[in-house]
PDB file of C-alpha atoms in Angstrom:
ATOM      1  CA  UNK A  18       0.071  -0.086  -0.003  1.00 44.00           C
ATOM      2  CA  UNK A  19       1.393   3.258  -0.932  1.00 45.00           C
ATOM      3  CA  UNK A  20       1.384   6.672   0.961  1.00 42.00           C
ATOM      4  CA  UNK A  21      -1.085   8.294  -1.314  1.00 44.00           C
ATOM      5  CA  UNK A  22      -3.674   5.425  -0.798  1.00 49.00           C
ATOM      6  CA  UNK A  23      -3.487   6.107   2.923  1.00 45.00           C
ATOM      7  CA  UNK A  24      -4.332   9.638   3.044  1.00 46.00           C
ATOM      8  CA  UNK A  25      -7.644  10.730   3.648  1.00 46.00           C
ATOM      9  CA  UNK A  26      -9.932  11.673   0.659  1.00 49.00           C
ATOM     10  CA  UNK A  27     -10.534  15.507  -0.051  1.00 46.00           C
ATOM     11  CA  UNK A  28     -14.030  16.531  -0.373  1.00 46.00           C
ATOM     12  CA  UNK A  29     -14.902  17.171  -3.890  1.00 49.00           C
ATOM     13  CA  UNK A  30     -15.417  20.671  -5.217  1.00 49.00           C
ATOM     14  CA  UNK A  31     -18.604  21.765  -6.822  1.00 49.00           C
ATOM     15  CA  UNK A  32     -17.959  21.336 -10.627  1.00 47.00           C
ATOM     16  CA  UNK A  33     -20.271  24.316 -11.261  1.00 47.00           C
ATOM     17  CA  UNK A  34     -19.281  27.061  -9.027  1.00 46.00           C
ATOM     18  CA  UNK A  35     -21.541  30.047  -9.170  1.00 48.00           C
ATOM     19  CA  UNK A  36     -19.419  32.681 -10.423  1.00 48.00           C
ATOM     20  CA  UNK A  37     -20.691  36.427 -10.516  1.00 47.00           C
ATOM     21  CA  UNK A  38     -21.914  37.576 -13.883  1.00 51.00           C
ATOM     22  CA  UNK A  39     -20.570  40.697 -15.442  1.00 49.00           C
ATOM     23  CA  UNK A  40     -23.959  42.399 -14.973  1.00 49.00           C
ATOM     24  CA  UNK A  41     -24.171  41.686 -11.148  1.00 51.00           C
ATOM     25  CA  UNK A  42     -20.350  42.659 -10.810  1.00 51.00           C
ATOM     26  CA  UNK A  43     -21.086  46.124 -12.371  1.00 48.00           C
ATOM     27  CA  UNK A  44     -24.184  46.465  -9.954  1.00 45.00           C
ATOM     28  CA  UNK A  45     -22.098  45.628  -6.893  1.00 51.00           C
ATOM     29  CA  UNK A  46     -19.658  48.203  -7.829  1.00 47.00           C
ATOM     30  CA  UNK A  47     -22.020  50.810  -8.580  1.00 46.00           C
ATOM     31  CA  UNK A  48     -23.551  50.320  -5.290  1.00 49.00           C
ATOM     32  CA  UNK A  49     -20.494  50.773  -3.295  1.00 49.00           C
ATOM     33  CA  UNK A  50     -19.642  53.907  -5.296  1.00 45.00           C
ATOM     34  CA  UNK A  51     -23.095  55.352  -4.844  1.00 46.00           C
ATOM     35  CA  UNK A  52     -23.157  58.093  -1.874  1.00 45.00           C
ATOM     36  CA  UNK A  53     -25.895  57.617   0.717  1.00 47.00           C
ATOM     37  CA  UNK A  54     -29.205  58.659  -0.127  1.00 44.00           C
ATOM     38  CA  UNK A  55     -30.007  62.052   1.582  1.00 45.00           C
ATOM     39  CA  UNK A  56     -33.761  63.457   1.680  1.00 56.00           C
ATOM     40  CA  UNK A  57     -33.992  66.500  -0.713  1.00 53.00           C
ATOM     41  CA  UNK A  58     -36.354  68.154   1.659  1.00 76.00           C
ATOM     42  CA  UNK A  59     -34.052  68.278   4.691  1.00 81.00           C
ATOM     43  CA  UNK A  60     -32.214  71.444   3.603  1.00 85.00           C
ATOM     44  CA  UNK A  61     -35.315  72.969   2.390  1.00 88.00           C
ATOM     45  CA  UNK A  62     -36.947  72.324   5.678  1.00 89.00           C
ATOM     46  CA  UNK A  63     -34.003  73.694   7.602  1.00 91.00           C
ATOM     47  CA  UNK A  64     -33.732  76.825   5.447  1.00 91.00           C
ATOM     48  CA  UNK A  65     -37.550  77.759   5.553  1.00 92.00           C
ATOM     49  CA  UNK A  66     -37.874  77.186   9.175  1.00 93.00           C
ATOM     50  CA  UNK A  67     -34.911  79.560   9.796  1.00 93.00           C
ATOM     51  CA  UNK A  68     -36.156  82.171   7.409  1.00 94.00           C
ATOM     52  CA  UNK A  69     -39.934  82.165   8.839  1.00 95.00           C
ATOM     53  CA  UNK A  70     -38.549  82.360  12.298  1.00 94.00           C
ATOM     54  CA  UNK A  71     -36.256  85.170  11.616  1.00 94.00           C
ATOM     55  CA  UNK A  72     -39.328  86.960   9.774  1.00 94.00           C
ATOM     56  CA  UNK A  73     -41.319  86.540  12.904  1.00 95.00           C
ATOM     57  CA  UNK A  74     -38.681  87.897  15.080  1.00 94.00           C
ATOM     58  CA  UNK A  75     -37.984  90.830  12.607  1.00 94.00           C
ATOM     59  CA  UNK A  76     -41.771  91.681  12.674  1.00 94.00           C
ATOM     60  CA  UNK A  77     -41.864  91.914  16.473  1.00 94.00           C
ATOM     61  CA  UNK A  78     -38.601  93.832  16.595  1.00 93.00           C
ATOM     62  CA  UNK A  79     -39.716  96.377  13.884  1.00 93.00           C
ATOM     63  CA  UNK A  80     -43.093  96.671  15.521  1.00 92.00           C
ATOM     64  CA  UNK A  81     -41.571  97.162  19.026  1.00 90.00           C
ATOM     65  CA  UNK A  82     -39.311 100.041  18.058  1.00 89.00           C
ATOM     66  CA  UNK A  83     -41.369 101.465  15.280  1.00 88.00           C
ATOM     67  CA  UNK A  84     -44.943 100.615  16.034  1.00 85.00           C
ATOM     68  CA  UNK A  85     -47.319 100.821  13.028  1.00 80.00           C
ATOM     69  CA  UNK A  86     -50.548 100.439  14.940  1.00 76.00           C
ATOM     70  CA  UNK A  87     -52.256  96.754  14.700  1.00 83.00           C
ATOM     71  CA  UNK A  88     -50.884  96.114  11.063  1.00 87.00           C
ATOM     72  CA  UNK A  89     -47.728  94.279  11.919  1.00 91.00           C
ATOM     73  CA  UNK A  90     -49.343  92.662  15.035  1.00 92.00           C
ATOM     74  CA  UNK A  91     -51.642  90.641  13.104  1.00 93.00           C
ATOM     75  CA  UNK A  92     -48.904  88.697  11.652  1.00 94.00           C
ATOM     76  CA  UNK A  93     -47.094  87.777  15.006  1.00 95.00           C
ATOM     77  CA  UNK A  94     -48.046  84.162  14.875  1.00 95.00           C
ATOM     78  CA  UNK A  95     -48.362  83.793  11.240  1.00 96.00           C
ATOM     79  CA  UNK A  96     -44.865  82.884  10.120  1.00 96.00           C
ATOM     80  CA  UNK A  97     -44.812  80.154  12.796  1.00 96.00           C
ATOM     81  CA  UNK A  98     -48.270  78.709  11.681  1.00 96.00           C
ATOM     82  CA  UNK A  99     -46.998  78.498   8.189  1.00 96.00           C
ATOM     83  CA  UNK A 100     -43.962  76.382   9.230  1.00 96.00           C
ATOM     84  CA  UNK A 101     -46.637  74.026  10.842  1.00 96.00           C
ATOM     85  CA  UNK A 102     -48.343  73.808   7.662  1.00 95.00           C
ATOM     86  CA  UNK A 103     -45.498  73.248   5.462  1.00 93.00           C
ATOM     87  CA  UNK A 104     -43.143  70.965   7.696  1.00 92.00           C
ATOM     88  CA  UNK A 105     -45.133  69.794  10.798  1.00 91.00           C
ATOM     89  CA  UNK A 106     -44.958  69.926  14.314  1.00 93.00           C
ATOM     90  CA  UNK A 107     -41.468  69.479  15.239  1.00 94.00           C
ATOM     91  CA  UNK A 108     -40.323  72.293  12.683  1.00 95.00           C
ATOM     92  CA  UNK A 109     -42.942  74.715  14.202  1.00 95.00           C
ATOM     93  CA  UNK A 110     -41.569  74.164  17.638  1.00 96.00           C
ATOM     94  CA  UNK A 111     -38.054  74.772  16.607  1.00 95.00           C
ATOM     95  CA  UNK A 112     -39.132  77.823  14.688  1.00 95.00           C
ATOM     96  CA  UNK A 113     -40.728  79.401  18.056  1.00 95.00           C
ATOM     97  CA  UNK A 114     -37.487  78.318  19.961  1.00 95.00           C
ATOM     98  CA  UNK A 115     -35.300  79.955  17.142  1.00 95.00           C
ATOM     99  CA  UNK A 116     -37.521  83.254  17.515  1.00 95.00           C
ATOM    100  CA  UNK A 117     -37.098  83.251  21.371  1.00 94.00           C
ATOM    101  CA  UNK A 118     -33.211  82.936  21.176  1.00 95.00           C
ATOM    102  CA  UNK A 119     -33.020  85.273  18.271  1.00 94.00           C
ATOM    103  CA  UNK A 120     -34.912  87.753  20.147  1.00 95.00           C
ATOM    104  CA  UNK A 121     -33.295  87.093  23.317  1.00 95.00           C
ATOM    105  CA  UNK A 122     -29.849  88.018  21.659  1.00 94.00           C
ATOM    106  CA  UNK A 123     -31.456  91.193  20.014  1.00 92.00           C
ATOM    107  CA  UNK A 124     -33.759  92.711  22.798  1.00 92.00           C
ATOM    108  CA  UNK A 125     -33.065  90.784  25.988  1.00 91.00           C
ATOM    109  CA  UNK A 126     -34.763  87.586  27.704  1.00 92.00           C
ATOM    110  CA  UNK A 127     -37.638  89.740  29.052  1.00 91.00           C
ATOM    111  CA  UNK A 128     -38.842  90.870  25.654  1.00 92.00           C
ATOM    112  CA  UNK A 129     -38.037  87.751  24.211  1.00 94.00           C
ATOM    113  CA  UNK A 130     -40.507  86.046  26.776  1.00 94.00           C
ATOM    114  CA  UNK A 131     -43.071  88.720  25.757  1.00 93.00           C
ATOM    115  CA  UNK A 132     -43.137  87.298  22.137  1.00 95.00           C
ATOM    116  CA  UNK A 133     -42.928  83.585  22.890  1.00 94.00           C
ATOM    117  CA  UNK A 134     -45.889  83.909  25.318  1.00 92.00           C
ATOM    118  CA  UNK A 135     -48.347  84.141  23.719  1.00 93.00           C
ATOM    119  CA  UNK A 136     -47.444  84.516  20.084  1.00 96.00           C
ATOM    120  CA  UNK A 137     -44.950  81.857  19.710  1.00 95.00           C
ATOM    121  CA  UNK A 138     -47.180  79.318  21.371  1.00 96.00           C
ATOM    122  CA  UNK A 139     -50.111  80.849  19.293  1.00 96.00           C
ATOM    123  CA  UNK A 140     -48.387  80.174  16.048  1.00 96.00           C
ATOM    124  CA  UNK A 141     -47.845  76.566  16.844  1.00 96.00           C
ATOM    125  CA  UNK A 142     -51.602  76.378  18.024  1.00 97.00           C
ATOM    126  CA  UNK A 143     -52.977  77.868  15.037  1.00 97.00           C
ATOM    127  CA  UNK A 144     -50.881  75.789  12.720  1.00 96.00           C
ATOM    128  CA  UNK A 145     -51.932  72.595  14.380  1.00 96.00           C
ATOM    129  CA  UNK A 146     -55.596  73.577  14.137  1.00 96.00           C
ATOM    130  CA  UNK A 147     -55.375  74.437  10.599  1.00 96.00           C
ATOM    131  CA  UNK A 148     -53.544  71.438   9.774  1.00 95.00           C
ATOM    132  CA  UNK A 149     -56.148  69.376  11.316  1.00 95.00           C
ATOM    133  CA  UNK A 150     -58.802  71.426   9.527  1.00 94.00           C
ATOM    134  CA  UNK A 151     -60.833  72.348  12.463  1.00 95.00           C
ATOM    135  CA  UNK A 152     -63.771  74.953  12.013  1.00 95.00           C
ATOM    136  CA  UNK A 153     -62.800  78.687  12.598  1.00 95.00           C
ATOM    137  CA  UNK A 154     -64.876  78.951  15.806  1.00 95.00           C
ATOM    138  CA  UNK A 155     -62.664  76.289  17.474  1.00 96.00           C
ATOM    139  CA  UNK A 156     -59.335  77.625  16.479  1.00 96.00           C
ATOM    140  CA  UNK A 157     -60.464  81.170  17.327  1.00 97.00           C
ATOM    141  CA  UNK A 158     -61.787  80.101  20.646  1.00 96.00           C
ATOM    142  CA  UNK A 159     -58.458  78.019  21.681  1.00 96.00           C
ATOM    143  CA  UNK A 160     -56.501  81.128  20.222  1.00 96.00           C
ATOM    144  CA  UNK A 161     -58.782  83.518  22.616  1.00 97.00           C
ATOM    145  CA  UNK A 162     -58.123  81.539  25.576  1.00 97.00           C
ATOM    146  CA  UNK A 163     -54.158  81.101  25.032  1.00 96.00           C
ATOM    147  CA  UNK A 164     -54.135  84.897  24.190  1.00 96.00           C
ATOM    148  CA  UNK A 165     -55.857  85.884  27.293  1.00 96.00           C
ATOM    149  CA  UNK A 166     -53.506  83.762  29.430  1.00 96.00           C
ATOM    150  CA  UNK A 167     -50.712  85.650  27.545  1.00 95.00           C
ATOM    151  CA  UNK A 168     -51.981  88.909  28.483  1.00 94.00           C
ATOM    152  CA  UNK A 169     -51.908  87.828  32.263  1.00 95.00           C
ATOM    153  CA  UNK A 170     -48.370  86.351  32.029  1.00 95.00           C
ATOM    154  CA  UNK A 171     -47.330  89.745  30.317  1.00 93.00           C
ATOM    155  CA  UNK A 172     -48.971  91.864  33.185  1.00 93.00           C
ATOM    156  CA  UNK A 173     -47.328  89.606  35.668  1.00 94.00           C
ATOM    157  CA  UNK A 174     -44.096  89.786  34.204  1.00 93.00           C
ATOM    158  CA  UNK A 175     -44.020  93.419  33.608  1.00 92.00           C
ATOM    159  CA  UNK A 176     -45.340  94.262  37.019  1.00 93.00           C
ATOM    160  CA  UNK A 177     -42.501  92.107  38.474  1.00 93.00           C
ATOM    161  CA  UNK A 178     -39.877  94.050  36.316  1.00 91.00           C
ATOM    162  CA  UNK A 179     -41.378  97.492  37.130  1.00 89.00           C
ATOM    163  CA  UNK A 180     -42.277  96.735  40.514  1.00 88.00           C
ATOM    164  CA  UNK A 181     -45.741  98.014  40.099  1.00 88.00           C
ATOM    165  CA  UNK A 182     -49.108  96.340  39.784  1.00 88.00           C
ATOM    166  CA  UNK A 183     -50.193  96.714  36.137  1.00 88.00           C
ATOM    167  CA  UNK A 184     -53.351  95.106  36.579  1.00 91.00           C
ATOM    168  CA  UNK A 185     -54.646  98.455  38.247  1.00 90.00           C
ATOM    169  CA  UNK A 186     -54.617  99.944  34.591  1.00 89.00           C
ATOM    170  CA  UNK A 187     -56.852  97.323  33.399  1.00 87.00           C
ATOM    171  CA  UNK A 188     -59.254  97.773  36.227  1.00 90.00           C
ATOM    172  CA  UNK A 189     -59.194 101.529  35.752  1.00 90.00           C
ATOM    173  CA  UNK A 190     -60.279 101.087  32.054  1.00 88.00           C
ATOM    174  CA  UNK A 191     -62.790  98.686  33.009  1.00 89.00           C
ATOM    175  CA  UNK A 192     -64.204 101.048  35.530  1.00 89.00           C
ATOM    176  CA  UNK A 193     -64.332 103.892  33.120  1.00 89.00           C
ATOM    177  CA  UNK A 194     -66.261 101.822  30.719  1.00 88.00           C
ATOM    178  CA  UNK A 195     -68.882 100.828  33.326  1.00 87.00           C
ATOM    179  CA  UNK A 196     -69.350 104.227  34.518  1.00 87.00           C
ATOM    180  CA  UNK A 197     -70.160 105.337  31.004  1.00 88.00           C
ATOM    181  CA  UNK A 198     -72.478 102.409  30.699  1.00 84.00           C
ATOM    182  CA  UNK A 199     -74.256 103.036  33.785  1.00 83.00           C
ATOM    183  CA  UNK A 200     -74.545 106.759  33.080  1.00 82.00           C
ATOM    184  CA  UNK A 201     -76.235 106.023  29.814  1.00 83.00           C
ATOM    185  CA  UNK A 202     -78.404 103.555  31.204  1.00 82.00           C
ATOM    186  CA  UNK A 203     -79.361 106.384  33.850  1.00 76.00           C
ATOM    187  CA  UNK A 204     -78.347 103.734  36.670  1.00 77.00           C
ATOM    188  CA  UNK A 205     -77.571 105.617  39.944  1.00 74.00           C
ATOM    189  CA  UNK A 206     -75.658 102.640  41.381  1.00 77.00           C
ATOM    190  CA  UNK A 207     -71.947 102.391  41.104  1.00 81.00           C
ATOM    191  CA  UNK A 208     -70.215  99.153  39.828  1.00 81.00           C
ATOM    192  CA  UNK A 209     -69.137  96.796  42.372  1.00 85.00           C
ATOM    193  CA  UNK A 210     -65.358  95.630  42.655  1.00 86.00           C
ATOM    194  CA  UNK A 211     -66.452  92.132  41.381  1.00 89.00           C
ATOM    195  CA  UNK A 212     -68.259  93.538  38.421  1.00 90.00           C
ATOM    196  CA  UNK A 213     -65.273  95.643  37.575  1.00 89.00           C
ATOM    197  CA  UNK A 214     -63.104  92.474  37.683  1.00 91.00           C
ATOM    198  CA  UNK A 215     -65.359  90.587  35.403  1.00 92.00           C
ATOM    199  CA  UNK A 216     -65.682  93.428  32.901  1.00 91.00           C
ATOM    200  CA  UNK A 217     -61.858  93.756  32.794  1.00 92.00           C
ATOM    201  CA  UNK A 218     -61.456  89.811  32.050  1.00 94.00           C
ATOM    202  CA  UNK A 219     -64.311  90.539  29.498  1.00 94.00           C
ATOM    203  CA  UNK A 220     -62.670  93.053  27.803  1.00 93.00           C
ATOM    204  CA  UNK A 221     -59.592  90.891  27.512  1.00 95.00           C
ATOM    205  CA  UNK A 222     -61.278  88.046  26.139  1.00 96.00           C
ATOM    206  CA  UNK A 223     -63.236  90.426  23.552  1.00 95.00           C
ATOM    207  CA  UNK A 224     -59.946  91.927  22.568  1.00 95.00           C
ATOM    208  CA  UNK A 225     -58.444  88.673  21.816  1.00 96.00           C
ATOM    209  CA  UNK A 226     -61.399  87.199  20.196  1.00 97.00           C
ATOM    210  CA  UNK A 227     -61.383  90.062  17.762  1.00 96.00           C
ATOM    211  CA  UNK A 228     -57.558  89.767  17.156  1.00 96.00           C
ATOM    212  CA  UNK A 229     -57.794  85.954  16.358  1.00 96.00           C
ATOM    213  CA  UNK A 230     -60.829  86.595  13.831  1.00 96.00           C
ATOM    214  CA  UNK A 231     -58.560  89.376  12.044  1.00 96.00           C
ATOM    215  CA  UNK A 232     -55.350  86.715  12.039  1.00 96.00           C
ATOM    216  CA  UNK A 233     -57.763  84.210  10.822  1.00 96.00           C
ATOM    217  CA  UNK A 234     -58.855  86.340   7.733  1.00 94.00           C
ATOM    218  CA  UNK A 235     -55.107  87.605   7.050  1.00 94.00           C
ATOM    219  CA  UNK A 236     -53.950  84.017   7.027  1.00 95.00           C
ATOM    220  CA  UNK A 237     -57.061  83.017   4.660  1.00 93.00           C
ATOM    221  CA  UNK A 238     -55.916  85.559   2.053  1.00 92.00           C
ATOM    222  CA  UNK A 239     -52.228  84.805   2.398  1.00 93.00           C
ATOM    223  CA  UNK A 240     -51.965  81.144   2.503  1.00 93.00           C
ATOM    224  CA  UNK A 241     -54.268  80.488  -0.254  1.00 89.00           C
ATOM    225  CA  UNK A 242     -51.771  82.393  -2.490  1.00 90.00           C
ATOM    226  CA  UNK A 243     -48.714  80.326  -0.959  1.00 89.00           C
ATOM    227  CA  UNK A 244     -50.558  77.152  -1.749  1.00 89.00           C
ATOM    228  CA  UNK A 245     -51.086  76.170   2.003  1.00 91.00           C
ATOM    229  CA  UNK A 246     -54.726  76.851   2.234  1.00 92.00           C
ATOM    230  CA  UNK A 247     -56.468  77.023   5.822  1.00 94.00           C
ATOM    231  CA  UNK A 248     -59.946  75.726   6.418  1.00 93.00           C
ATOM    232  CA  UNK A 249     -62.691  77.773   4.657  1.00 91.00           C
ATOM    233  CA  UNK A 250     -64.466  80.489   6.933  1.00 91.00           C
ATOM    234  CA  UNK A 251     -68.151  80.301   7.734  1.00 90.00           C
ATOM    235  CA  UNK A 252     -70.485  80.997   5.012  1.00 88.00           C
ATOM    236  CA  UNK A 253     -71.375  84.557   6.284  1.00 89.00           C
ATOM    237  CA  UNK A 254     -67.637  85.506   6.157  1.00 89.00           C
ATOM    238  CA  UNK A 255     -67.271  84.245   2.495  1.00 86.00           C
ATOM    239  CA  UNK A 256     -70.530  86.034   1.572  1.00 86.00           C
ATOM    240  CA  UNK A 257     -69.458  89.326   3.324  1.00 84.00           C
ATOM    241  CA  UNK A 258     -65.774  89.019   1.561  1.00 81.00           C
ATOM    242  CA  UNK A 259     -67.368  88.503  -1.835  1.00 75.00           C
ATOM    243  CA  UNK A 260     -69.736  91.350  -1.377  1.00 47.00           C
ATOM    244  CA  UNK A 261     -66.741  93.764  -0.178  1.00 47.00           C
ATOM    245  CA  UNK A 262     -64.778  92.526  -3.137  1.00 43.00           C
TER     246      UNK A 262
END
């Protein structure tokens, strides 16, 4: 017996190995050389969010130092709401945060807080309401409640910073209005403290309700032209706008 006969048998190789075809070989090379896919809308989202956040900050900045009446005030929450409609909730919160940080650098933390509460939060709230296509009465009511809380927050913050109770000014205005009403109604009684407090809160609610209604009208006309329409207004508003137009 020879040495070759005593060696163990080697496993037989597959006579038909699967060799890569030229087509598959080039596909593998292309996949290796191909760069990772990046979503094309990511840079656009970042740029638009930063641009609209800076726009909202600039509107607040100009209105603070060069007030033009209620014209610019209408557009305080509009850019952030547009961010929500175009890019969603996360981008809207980032826009509100960016506004706060930018105004903190330009005007200080106290004036930055005066914008963020309520207008920064209001922009996110209105964007969420318009994105979900809720009726105007619902979004206006929610915005009115948030705006009223914002007024109380602003009065508290300014009272702390100035060392004076600024709520007295609201009470004084409500008292004058009630005295005028009582005088025209020929009522000899004087308004009570409780009635004056209720009247002051009612005036703040009414002011915010009218403000939110005007904001909705401005967004209705503006966003339709930008390709991001909001829910349609009530029928009487549409008839009135058509009649006025």
